[in-house]
């Protein structure tokens, strides 16, 4: 029988990669919390209708990429393709925006999209995100962008570019839609199949087409369709980013893949991420989403970053957490030694050391070799006689120096060795 394989488009996180992963998640939590964003968790699956109405029925995500199913009670459910609608639903259903505005929340977790798997693009992937709900201001748009920017700074990632655009208010978009239709309708025969459909369903998405790139380059920009208020709103966002020292590139073709955006939209790009998957993250303002989901109108803004892509960038640039703390192997010799070793390991851990117990029935030289190979900094050896005397022998595995000491002094001596201090002179054996 062939062994069971991992499902297509998914990843395992194995111990060798876990420290980098945890560091990325921890750093985001720290930076976001430092700006006042509190953790929320929402279900991995939600009503399919939420994404159809919120994310948008005409988007690729909803049209082609959802993992949808019917539960045993006949309810239409979908594994979340993104966090924003669920987080907004959770905040508004709990009336948090009535206690304070804006409600600042952050999240981290797996998302699911049935996109064609390739490097940096998976069926299951993780996002780090945040949402600021209940306030319509350019200040808040600039704030969420700043958190994303400071996060990359804290990681030390270089080469990220901030792409910025505005989609204005609904009336602005309607004017822009008309301008796009005027431009594209005469070109209908030259459009790809997808774009012909977009022309009918969602003309803004025409700008997203990679195949018709030449036509996209000639398409009108949104600027002339914007009202003076929308223009001023966007100018203020840019001014705030300038004030914060955050460089940005105006990108009038940036329409984003989801339907709910209004005003500011942005993406963080990195040229080293391959092909079309060069966006590390994206976000923007989505003032209309609450109403679409059946809640009172509530403005909001936020972003999400792809964790696999961020981790890939860190790896490529040699960034990561400090080396894992040094640890000590505690090796029992014989049955009585094994029992005593378990107690020694417990005491070392109580004293704050990282101690891994090897109480298997095998020879000491094998245990020592394994501890060295696995990277232990020191090994404590506990035999029957020593156990009876309340002593243990420990060995510095890098220098080979060996000494015996009373068990109650062990933690103190080892702490020095784990920190790289020279082995104390003298000794009892
Ligand atoms: P999004 O641009 O669809 O935005 O996704 C954000 C990020 O998730 C992408 O830039 C990318 O790094 C990562 N990502 C998306 N799809 C995949 C995939 N199939 N495999 C690996 N990584 C992927 C959103 O999801 C919005 N909810 C962002 C937002 C929050 N807007 C406002 N608030």
Short mmCIF file of C-alpha atoms and ligand atoms in Angstrom, two decimals:
data_model
loop_
_atom_site.label_atom_id
_atom_site.label_comp_id
_atom_site.label_asym_id
_atom_site.label_seq_id
_atom_site.Cartn_x
_atom_site.Cartn_y
_atom_site.Cartn_z
CA UNK A 1 0.00 0.00 0.00
CA UNK A 2 1.50 3.40 -0.89
CA UNK A 3 1.81 5.77 2.08
CA UNK A 4 -0.84 8.50 2.38
CA UNK A 5 0.32 11.68 0.67
CA UNK A 6 -0.09 15.30 1.79
CA UNK A 7 -3.01 16.95 -0.06
CA UNK A 8 -2.08 19.03 -3.09
CA UNK A 9 -1.30 22.66 -2.38
CA UNK A 10 -0.67 22.19 1.34
CA UNK A 11 2.49 22.36 3.43
CA UNK A 12 3.82 20.75 6.58
CA UNK A 13 5.66 22.93 9.04
CA UNK A 14 8.53 20.79 10.33
CA UNK A 15 10.70 21.54 13.37
CA UNK A 16 13.64 22.83 11.32
CA UNK A 17 11.48 25.64 9.88
CA UNK A 18 9.38 26.27 12.97
CA UNK A 19 11.65 28.82 14.71
CA UNK A 20 11.58 31.14 11.66
CA UNK A 21 7.81 30.73 11.33
CA UNK A 22 7.23 31.44 15.03
CA UNK A 23 9.54 34.43 14.88
CA UNK A 24 7.58 35.94 11.95
CA UNK A 25 4.25 35.41 13.74
CA UNK A 26 5.62 36.66 17.05
CA UNK A 27 7.14 39.76 15.48
CA UNK A 28 3.87 40.66 13.79
CA UNK A 29 1.97 40.17 17.05
CA UNK A 30 4.45 42.45 18.83
CA UNK A 31 4.41 45.21 16.23
CA UNK A 32 0.60 45.12 15.85
CA UNK A 33 0.05 44.99 19.63
CA UNK A 34 2.42 47.96 19.94
CA UNK A 35 -0.06 49.91 17.79
CA UNK A 36 -3.03 48.75 19.90
CA UNK A 37 -4.25 45.77 17.85
CA UNK A 38 -5.74 42.95 19.97
CA UNK A 39 -5.94 39.29 18.95
CA UNK A 40 -9.16 37.82 17.54
CA UNK A 41 -9.86 34.31 16.28
CA UNK A 42 -12.79 33.47 14.03
CA UNK A 43 -14.02 30.14 12.60
CA UNK A 44 -12.13 28.42 9.79
CA UNK A 45 -15.43 28.02 7.96
CA UNK A 46 -18.31 30.43 7.55
CA UNK A 47 -21.54 30.72 5.60
CA UNK A 48 -20.74 30.60 1.88
CA UNK A 49 -23.10 33.54 1.42
CA UNK A 50 -20.80 35.76 3.47
CA UNK A 51 -18.04 35.46 0.88
CA UNK A 52 -20.42 35.61 -2.09
CA UNK A 53 -21.84 38.88 -0.77
CA UNK A 54 -18.67 40.26 0.85
CA UNK A 55 -15.60 39.14 -1.04
CA UNK A 56 -17.71 39.42 -4.20
CA UNK A 57 -19.48 36.95 -6.49
CA UNK A 58 -17.54 38.19 -9.55
CA UNK A 59 -14.06 37.77 -8.04
CA UNK A 60 -11.72 34.90 -8.91
CA UNK A 61 -11.59 33.98 -5.25
CA UNK A 62 -15.34 33.37 -5.03
CA UNK A 63 -15.91 32.19 -8.58
CA UNK A 64 -13.09 29.70 -8.86
CA UNK A 65 -11.17 29.27 -5.63
CA UNK A 66 -13.50 28.44 -2.76
CA UNK A 67 -13.51 25.18 -0.84
CA UNK A 68 -17.26 25.00 -0.35
CA UNK A 69 -19.33 22.18 1.08
CA UNK A 70 -22.73 21.38 2.50
CA UNK A 71 -22.76 20.16 6.09
CA UNK A 72 -24.98 17.33 7.33
CA UNK A 73 -27.67 19.87 8.19
CA UNK A 74 -27.78 21.11 4.59
CA UNK A 75 -25.99 24.43 5.33
CA UNK A 76 -23.76 25.90 2.62
CA UNK A 77 -20.34 26.53 4.17
CA UNK A 78 -16.91 27.57 2.89
CA UNK A 79 -13.41 27.23 4.30
CA UNK A 80 -12.40 30.87 4.73
CA UNK A 81 -10.50 32.18 1.69
CA UNK A 82 -9.62 35.35 3.64
CA UNK A 83 -10.06 36.80 7.10
CA UNK A 84 -11.69 40.18 6.55
CA UNK A 85 -15.43 39.34 6.27
CA UNK A 86 -15.30 36.92 9.22
CA UNK A 87 -13.43 39.36 11.44
CA UNK A 88 -15.82 42.19 10.56
CA UNK A 89 -18.79 39.89 11.22
CA UNK A 90 -17.36 38.89 14.62
CA UNK A 91 -16.65 42.48 15.71
CA UNK A 92 -20.02 43.86 14.59
CA UNK A 93 -22.05 40.92 15.93
CA UNK A 94 -20.43 41.52 19.35
CA UNK A 95 -21.12 45.30 19.04
CA UNK A 96 -17.50 46.08 19.89
CA UNK A 97 -17.69 49.24 17.78
CA UNK A 98 -20.25 50.60 20.26
CA UNK A 99 -17.69 50.45 23.05
CA UNK A 100 -14.87 52.11 21.19
CA UNK A 101 -13.99 53.30 17.75
CA UNK A 102 -11.98 52.25 15.98
CA UNK A 103 -11.88 48.63 17.08
CA UNK A 104 -8.32 47.50 16.36
CA UNK A 105 -7.91 43.75 15.91
CA UNK A 106 -5.28 41.42 14.50
CA UNK A 107 -5.38 37.78 13.43
CA UNK A 108 -3.16 34.98 12.24
CA UNK A 109 -4.27 31.71 10.75
CA UNK A 110 -4.81 29.44 7.77
CA UNK A 111 -6.88 30.48 4.74
CA UNK A 112 -7.99 28.27 1.84
CA UNK A 113 -8.10 29.03 -1.86
CA UNK A 114 -8.35 26.54 -4.68
CA UNK A 115 -5.82 28.37 -6.84
CA UNK A 116 -3.45 26.48 -9.13
CA UNK A 117 -0.61 25.50 -6.79
CA UNK A 118 2.82 26.93 -7.61
CA UNK A 119 5.71 28.44 -5.67
CA UNK A 120 4.21 30.89 -3.14
CA UNK A 121 0.63 29.94 -4.00
CA UNK A 122 -1.13 27.22 -2.08
CA UNK A 123 -4.53 25.73 -1.36
CA UNK A 124 -3.92 26.24 2.32
CA UNK A 125 -1.80 29.20 3.36
CA UNK A 126 -1.48 31.44 6.37
CA UNK A 127 -2.27 35.10 6.65
CA UNK A 128 -1.30 37.66 9.24
CA UNK A 129 -3.72 40.51 9.22
CA UNK A 130 -5.31 43.37 11.01
CA UNK A 131 -8.49 45.36 10.72
CA UNK A 132 -9.36 48.80 12.15
CA UNK A 133 -13.15 49.02 12.28
CA UNK A 134 -15.49 51.95 12.90
CA UNK A 135 -13.68 55.03 11.66
CA UNK A 136 -13.43 56.62 8.26
CA UNK A 137 -10.23 58.61 8.19
CA UNK A 138 -7.09 58.84 6.09
CA UNK A 139 -5.19 58.68 9.40
CA UNK A 140 -6.38 55.13 9.98
CA UNK A 141 -5.48 54.05 6.43
CA UNK A 142 -2.00 55.45 6.95
CA UNK A 143 -1.82 53.72 10.33
CA UNK A 144 -2.52 50.21 9.01
CA UNK A 145 -0.03 50.73 6.18
CA UNK A 146 2.50 51.90 8.75
CA UNK A 147 2.02 48.77 10.88
CA UNK A 148 2.71 46.57 7.83
CA UNK A 149 5.74 48.68 6.99
CA UNK A 150 7.16 48.66 10.54
CA UNK A 151 6.63 44.89 10.67
CA UNK A 152 8.91 44.42 7.67
CA UNK A 153 11.39 46.86 9.15
CA UNK A 154 11.43 44.91 12.44
CA UNK A 155 12.04 41.66 10.56
CA UNK A 156 14.82 43.39 8.65
CA UNK A 157 13.35 42.52 5.24
CA UNK A 158 14.59 44.85 2.51
CA UNK A 159 13.38 45.48 -1.02
CA UNK A 160 9.66 45.75 -0.24
CA UNK A 161 7.81 48.37 -2.26
CA UNK A 162 4.50 49.89 -1.27
CA UNK A 163 2.08 50.18 -4.19
CA UNK A 164 -0.71 52.63 -3.52
CA UNK A 165 -3.96 53.53 -5.22
CA UNK A 166 -7.43 54.81 -4.46
CA UNK A 167 -10.75 53.49 -5.71
CA UNK A 168 -12.74 56.43 -4.34
CA UNK A 169 -16.40 56.32 -3.33
CA UNK A 170 -19.09 54.30 -5.05
CA UNK A 171 -20.08 57.28 -7.26
CA UNK A 172 -16.43 57.70 -8.28
CA UNK A 173 -16.24 54.06 -9.20
CA UNK A 174 -19.45 54.27 -11.21
CA UNK A 175 -17.97 57.16 -13.21
CA UNK A 176 -14.75 55.21 -13.62
CA UNK A 177 -16.68 52.11 -14.63
CA UNK A 178 -18.37 54.10 -17.40
CA UNK A 179 -14.99 55.42 -18.57
CA UNK A 180 -13.59 51.88 -18.66
CA UNK A 181 -16.59 50.59 -20.58
CA UNK A 182 -16.20 53.42 -23.13
CA UNK A 183 -12.58 52.41 -23.58
CA UNK A 184 -13.02 48.64 -23.63
CA UNK A 185 -16.30 48.08 -25.48
CA UNK A 186 -14.84 48.88 -28.93
CA UNK A 187 -11.98 46.46 -28.12
CA UNK A 188 -14.28 43.59 -27.15
CA UNK A 189 -13.12 41.29 -29.93
CA UNK A 190 -9.49 41.61 -28.85
CA UNK A 191 -10.18 40.71 -25.22
CA UNK A 192 -9.47 37.36 -23.64
CA UNK A 193 -12.40 35.22 -22.60
CA UNK A 194 -12.12 36.23 -18.92
CA UNK A 195 -12.06 39.91 -19.79
CA UNK A 196 -15.16 39.63 -21.98
CA UNK A 197 -16.96 38.32 -18.94
CA UNK A 198 -15.42 41.00 -16.71
CA UNK A 199 -16.71 43.60 -19.15
CA UNK A 200 -20.24 42.53 -18.27
CA UNK A 201 -19.81 41.60 -14.60
CA UNK A 202 -17.08 43.72 -13.09
CA UNK A 203 -15.23 46.13 -15.43
CA UNK A 204 -12.75 47.23 -12.76
CA UNK A 205 -11.29 43.76 -12.79
CA UNK A 206 -10.27 44.31 -16.43
CA UNK A 207 -7.25 46.13 -15.01
CA UNK A 208 -6.17 42.94 -13.29
CA UNK A 209 -5.73 40.97 -16.50
CA UNK A 210 -2.23 39.67 -17.11
CA UNK A 211 -3.01 38.42 -20.62
CA UNK A 212 -4.39 41.72 -21.90
CA UNK A 213 -1.57 43.73 -20.30
CA UNK A 214 -1.08 45.91 -23.37
CA UNK A 215 -4.74 46.98 -23.31
CA UNK A 216 -4.56 47.59 -19.58
CA UNK A 217 -1.66 49.99 -20.14
CA UNK A 218 -3.86 52.11 -22.44
CA UNK A 219 -6.92 52.09 -20.18
CA UNK A 220 -8.02 55.35 -18.52
CA UNK A 221 -6.93 56.03 -14.94
CA UNK A 222 -9.32 56.63 -12.06
CA UNK A 223 -7.99 60.11 -11.21
CA UNK A 224 -10.35 62.13 -13.46
CA UNK A 225 -13.36 60.15 -12.13
CA UNK A 226 -12.68 61.02 -8.49
CA UNK A 227 -14.69 63.65 -6.62
CA UNK A 228 -12.75 66.51 -4.97
CA UNK A 229 -13.44 64.89 -1.56
CA UNK A 230 -12.01 61.53 -2.63
CA UNK A 231 -9.01 63.26 -4.18
CA UNK A 232 -8.39 65.14 -0.92
CA UNK A 233 -8.80 61.96 1.15
CA UNK A 234 -6.14 60.21 -0.90
CA UNK A 235 -3.82 63.20 -0.86
CA UNK A 236 -4.01 63.18 2.94
CA UNK A 237 -3.11 59.46 3.11
CA UNK A 238 -0.05 60.16 0.97
CA UNK A 239 0.91 63.18 3.05
CA UNK A 240 0.70 61.08 6.24
CA UNK A 241 2.85 58.34 4.71
CA UNK A 242 5.41 60.95 3.64
CA UNK A 243 5.37 62.32 7.18
CA UNK A 244 6.03 58.82 8.55
CA UNK A 245 8.94 58.36 6.14
CA UNK A 246 7.21 55.53 4.26
CA UNK A 247 8.02 55.66 0.55
CA UNK A 248 5.26 54.62 -1.84
CA UNK A 249 4.68 54.14 -5.53
CA UNK A 250 1.44 55.37 -7.07
CA UNK A 251 -0.09 52.52 -9.00
CA UNK A 252 -3.34 53.50 -10.74
CA UNK A 253 -3.79 49.91 -12.01
CA UNK A 254 -3.98 48.45 -8.52
CA UNK A 255 -7.59 47.27 -8.16
CA UNK A 256 -6.99 44.29 -5.82
CA UNK A 257 -8.65 40.92 -6.23
CA UNK A 258 -11.57 41.44 -3.84
CA UNK A 259 -14.72 43.47 -4.41
CA UNK A 260 -15.18 45.42 -1.21
CA UNK A 261 -12.56 48.13 -1.49
CA UNK A 262 -13.21 51.86 -1.48
CA UNK A 263 -10.69 54.71 -1.26
CA UNK A 264 -7.19 53.59 -0.30
CA UNK A 265 -5.89 50.27 -1.64
CA UNK A 266 -2.34 49.04 -1.33
CA UNK A 267 -0.05 46.10 -1.84
CA UNK A 268 3.45 45.30 -0.66
CA UNK A 269 5.52 43.86 -3.47
CA UNK A 270 8.85 42.15 -3.53
CA UNK A 271 10.67 41.56 -6.78
CA UNK A 272 12.31 38.35 -5.59
CA UNK A 273 8.98 36.58 -5.15
CA UNK A 274 8.49 34.77 -8.37
CA UNK A 275 6.12 35.56 -11.22
CA UNK A 276 2.70 36.95 -10.50
CA UNK A 277 3.02 35.98 -6.83
CA UNK A 278 5.10 39.03 -6.00
CA UNK A 279 2.63 40.46 -3.48
CA UNK A 280 3.68 39.84 0.10
CA UNK A 281 0.46 41.41 1.25
CA UNK A 282 -2.32 43.81 0.49
CA UNK A 283 -5.24 45.65 1.91
CA UNK A 284 -7.17 48.86 2.00
CA UNK A 285 -10.35 50.55 3.04
CA UNK A 286 -13.65 48.68 2.79
CA UNK A 287 -16.37 51.02 4.04
CA UNK A 288 -19.23 49.23 2.25
CA UNK A 289 -18.61 45.67 3.48
CA UNK A 290 -20.50 45.88 6.78
CA UNK A 291 -23.72 46.85 5.02
CA UNK A 292 -23.33 44.14 2.42
CA UNK A 293 -23.10 41.62 5.26
CA UNK A 294 -26.34 42.95 6.78
CA UNK A 295 -24.86 45.15 9.53
CA UNK A 296 -25.24 48.92 10.01
CA UNK A 297 -22.85 50.83 7.72
CA UNK A 298 -19.44 50.82 9.41
CA UNK A 299 -16.24 52.07 7.80
CA UNK A 300 -13.11 49.95 8.14
CA UNK A 301 -9.62 49.42 6.81
CA UNK A 302 -6.96 46.71 7.12
CA UNK A 303 -4.51 44.37 5.47
CA UNK A 304 -3.35 40.77 5.25
CA UNK A 305 0.12 39.38 4.57
CA UNK A 306 0.97 35.92 3.27
CA UNK A 307 3.03 34.12 5.91
CA UNK A 308 4.65 31.61 3.51
CA UNK A 309 5.79 34.48 1.29
CA UNK A 310 7.11 36.52 4.21
CA UNK A 311 8.95 33.48 5.58
CA UNK A 312 10.44 32.83 2.11
CA UNK A 313 11.73 36.42 1.99
CA UNK A 314 13.29 36.12 5.44
CA UNK A 315 14.99 32.86 4.49
CA UNK A 316 16.29 34.36 1.26
CA UNK A 317 17.70 37.37 3.11
CA UNK A 318 19.20 35.25 5.90
CA UNK A 319 16.91 36.73 8.55
CA UNK A 320 15.63 34.86 11.55
CA UNK A 321 15.45 34.59 15.29
CA UNK A 322 18.47 34.28 17.54
CA UNK A 323 19.79 30.73 17.63
CA UNK A 324 17.70 28.35 19.70
CA UNK A 325 18.75 28.29 23.36
CA UNK A 326 21.47 25.76 24.19
CA UNK A 327 20.29 22.59 25.83
CA UNK A 328 21.61 19.80 27.97
CA UNK A 329 21.08 16.07 27.48
CA UNK A 330 20.40 14.10 30.65
CA UNK A 331 21.49 10.51 30.20
CA UNK A 332 20.59 7.70 32.56
CA UNK A 333 22.94 4.76 32.97
CA UNK A 334 21.10 1.54 33.80
CA UNK A 335 17.58 1.23 35.25
CA UNK A 336 18.29 3.03 38.54
CA UNK A 337 20.28 5.71 36.71
CA UNK A 338 17.42 6.23 34.29
CA UNK A 339 15.00 6.83 37.16
CA UNK A 340 17.36 9.25 38.86
CA UNK A 341 18.08 11.00 35.55
CA UNK A 342 14.38 11.82 35.13
CA UNK A 343 14.48 13.59 38.50
CA UNK A 344 17.70 15.44 37.62
CA UNK A 345 16.14 16.62 34.33
CA UNK A 346 13.08 17.87 36.22
CA UNK A 347 15.27 19.90 38.58
CA UNK A 348 17.26 21.42 35.75
CA UNK A 349 14.05 22.48 34.00
CA UNK A 350 12.75 23.95 37.25
CA UNK A 351 15.94 26.02 37.33
CA UNK A 352 15.08 27.30 33.84
CA UNK A 353 17.39 25.13 31.70
CA UNK A 354 16.37 23.28 28.59
CA UNK A 355 16.89 19.61 29.43
CA UNK A 356 16.15 16.60 27.19
CA UNK A 357 16.00 13.25 28.91
CA UNK A 358 17.37 10.09 27.37
CA UNK A 359 16.19 7.27 29.63
CA UNK A 360 16.14 4.57 26.96
CA UNK A 361 17.67 1.16 27.64
CA UNK A 362 20.89 1.52 25.68
CA UNK A 363 24.58 2.01 26.14
CA UNK A 364 25.97 5.30 27.43
CA UNK A 365 28.37 5.76 24.49
CA UNK A 366 25.39 5.54 22.10
CA UNK A 367 23.47 8.10 24.17
CA UNK A 368 26.45 10.46 24.22
CA UNK A 369 26.95 10.16 20.48
CA UNK A 370 23.27 10.91 19.84
CA UNK A 371 23.31 13.94 22.18
CA UNK A 372 26.38 15.34 20.38
CA UNK A 373 24.89 14.73 16.96
CA UNK A 374 21.63 16.43 17.90
CA UNK A 375 23.46 19.52 19.13
CA UNK A 376 23.39 19.26 22.94
CA UNK A 377 25.83 21.69 24.55
CA UNK A 378 26.45 19.43 27.55
CA UNK A 379 25.49 15.98 28.77
CA UNK A 380 24.73 14.98 32.34
CA UNK A 381 25.32 11.32 33.10
CA UNK A 382 23.53 9.71 36.00
CA UNK A 383 24.43 6.15 37.07
CA UNK A 384 23.17 4.08 39.97
CA UNK A 385 26.05 4.85 42.36
CA UNK A 386 26.02 8.54 41.64
CA UNK A 387 22.26 8.60 42.09
CA UNK A 388 22.73 7.08 45.54
CA UNK A 389 25.39 9.68 46.41
CA UNK A 390 23.35 12.62 45.05
CA UNK A 391 25.97 13.52 42.46
CA UNK A 392 26.17 13.51 38.68
CA UNK A 393 28.89 13.78 36.06
CA UNK A 394 28.52 16.33 33.33
CA UNK A 395 30.47 16.78 30.14
CA UNK A 396 30.97 19.89 28.05
CA UNK A 397 30.34 18.41 24.61
CA UNK A 398 32.29 21.06 22.72
CA UNK A 399 35.51 20.96 24.77
CA UNK A 400 35.18 17.40 26.07
CA UNK A 401 35.88 18.55 29.63
CA UNK A 402 34.15 16.40 32.20
CA UNK A 403 33.43 16.95 35.88
CA UNK A 404 31.35 15.61 38.72
CA UNK A 405 29.37 17.71 41.12
CA UNK A 406 26.56 17.53 43.64
CA UNK A 407 23.14 17.43 41.97
CA UNK A 408 22.04 20.56 43.81
CA UNK A 409 24.95 22.50 42.25
CA UNK A 410 24.41 21.09 38.77
CA UNK A 411 22.02 23.74 37.45
CA UNK A 412 24.37 26.54 38.50
CA UNK A 413 27.40 24.99 36.82
CA UNK A 414 25.52 24.05 33.65
CA UNK A 415 23.92 27.46 33.30
CA UNK A 416 27.41 28.88 32.89
CA UNK A 417 28.35 26.28 30.29
CA UNK A 418 25.14 26.80 28.29
CA UNK A 419 25.90 30.51 28.15
CA UNK A 420 29.36 29.69 26.84
CA UNK A 421 31.31 30.41 30.06
CA UNK A 422 34.57 28.51 30.57
CA UNK A 423 34.32 25.34 32.63
CA UNK A 424 35.24 26.03 36.26
CA UNK A 425 38.65 24.76 37.31
CA UNK A 426 39.15 21.88 39.71
CA UNK A 427 36.29 19.47 40.30
CA UNK A 428 35.44 16.32 42.03
CA UNK A 429 36.20 13.65 39.49
P1 LIG B 1 -5.31 39.26 -0.57
O1 LIG B 1 -4.51 40.22 -1.38
O2 LIG B 1 -6.27 38.42 -1.28
O3 LIG B 1 -6.05 40.14 0.53
O4 LIG B 1 -4.34 38.33 0.25
C1 LIG B 1 -3.31 38.87 1.06
C2 LIG B 1 -2.04 38.08 0.91
O5 LIG B 1 -2.28 36.69 1.19
C3 LIG B 1 -1.45 38.06 -0.47
O6 LIG B 1 -0.72 39.24 -0.73
C4 LIG B 1 -0.54 36.85 -0.42
O7 LIG B 1 0.68 37.16 0.23
C5 LIG B 1 -1.33 35.91 0.47
N1 LIG B 1 -2.03 34.93 -0.38
C6 LIG B 1 -3.18 35.07 -1.03
N2 LIG B 1 -3.51 33.94 -1.69
C7 LIG B 1 -2.52 33.05 -1.45
C8 LIG B 1 -2.26 31.69 -1.84
N3 LIG B 1 -3.12 31.01 -2.61
N4 LIG B 1 -1.13 31.11 -1.38
C9 LIG B 1 -0.25 31.78 -0.60
N5 LIG B 1 -0.45 33.06 -0.20
C10 LIG B 1 -1.55 33.69 -0.62
C11 LIG B 1 -6.90 39.64 1.46
O8 LIG B 1 -7.04 38.49 1.72
C12 LIG B 1 -7.67 40.72 2.23
N6 LIG B 1 -8.52 40.08 3.23
C13 LIG B 1 -6.71 41.72 2.85
C14 LIG B 1 -7.40 42.79 3.64
C15 LIG B 1 -7.55 42.87 4.99
N7 LIG B 1 -8.02 43.84 3.13
C16 LIG B 1 -8.53 44.57 4.11
N8 LIG B 1 -8.27 43.98 5.25
#
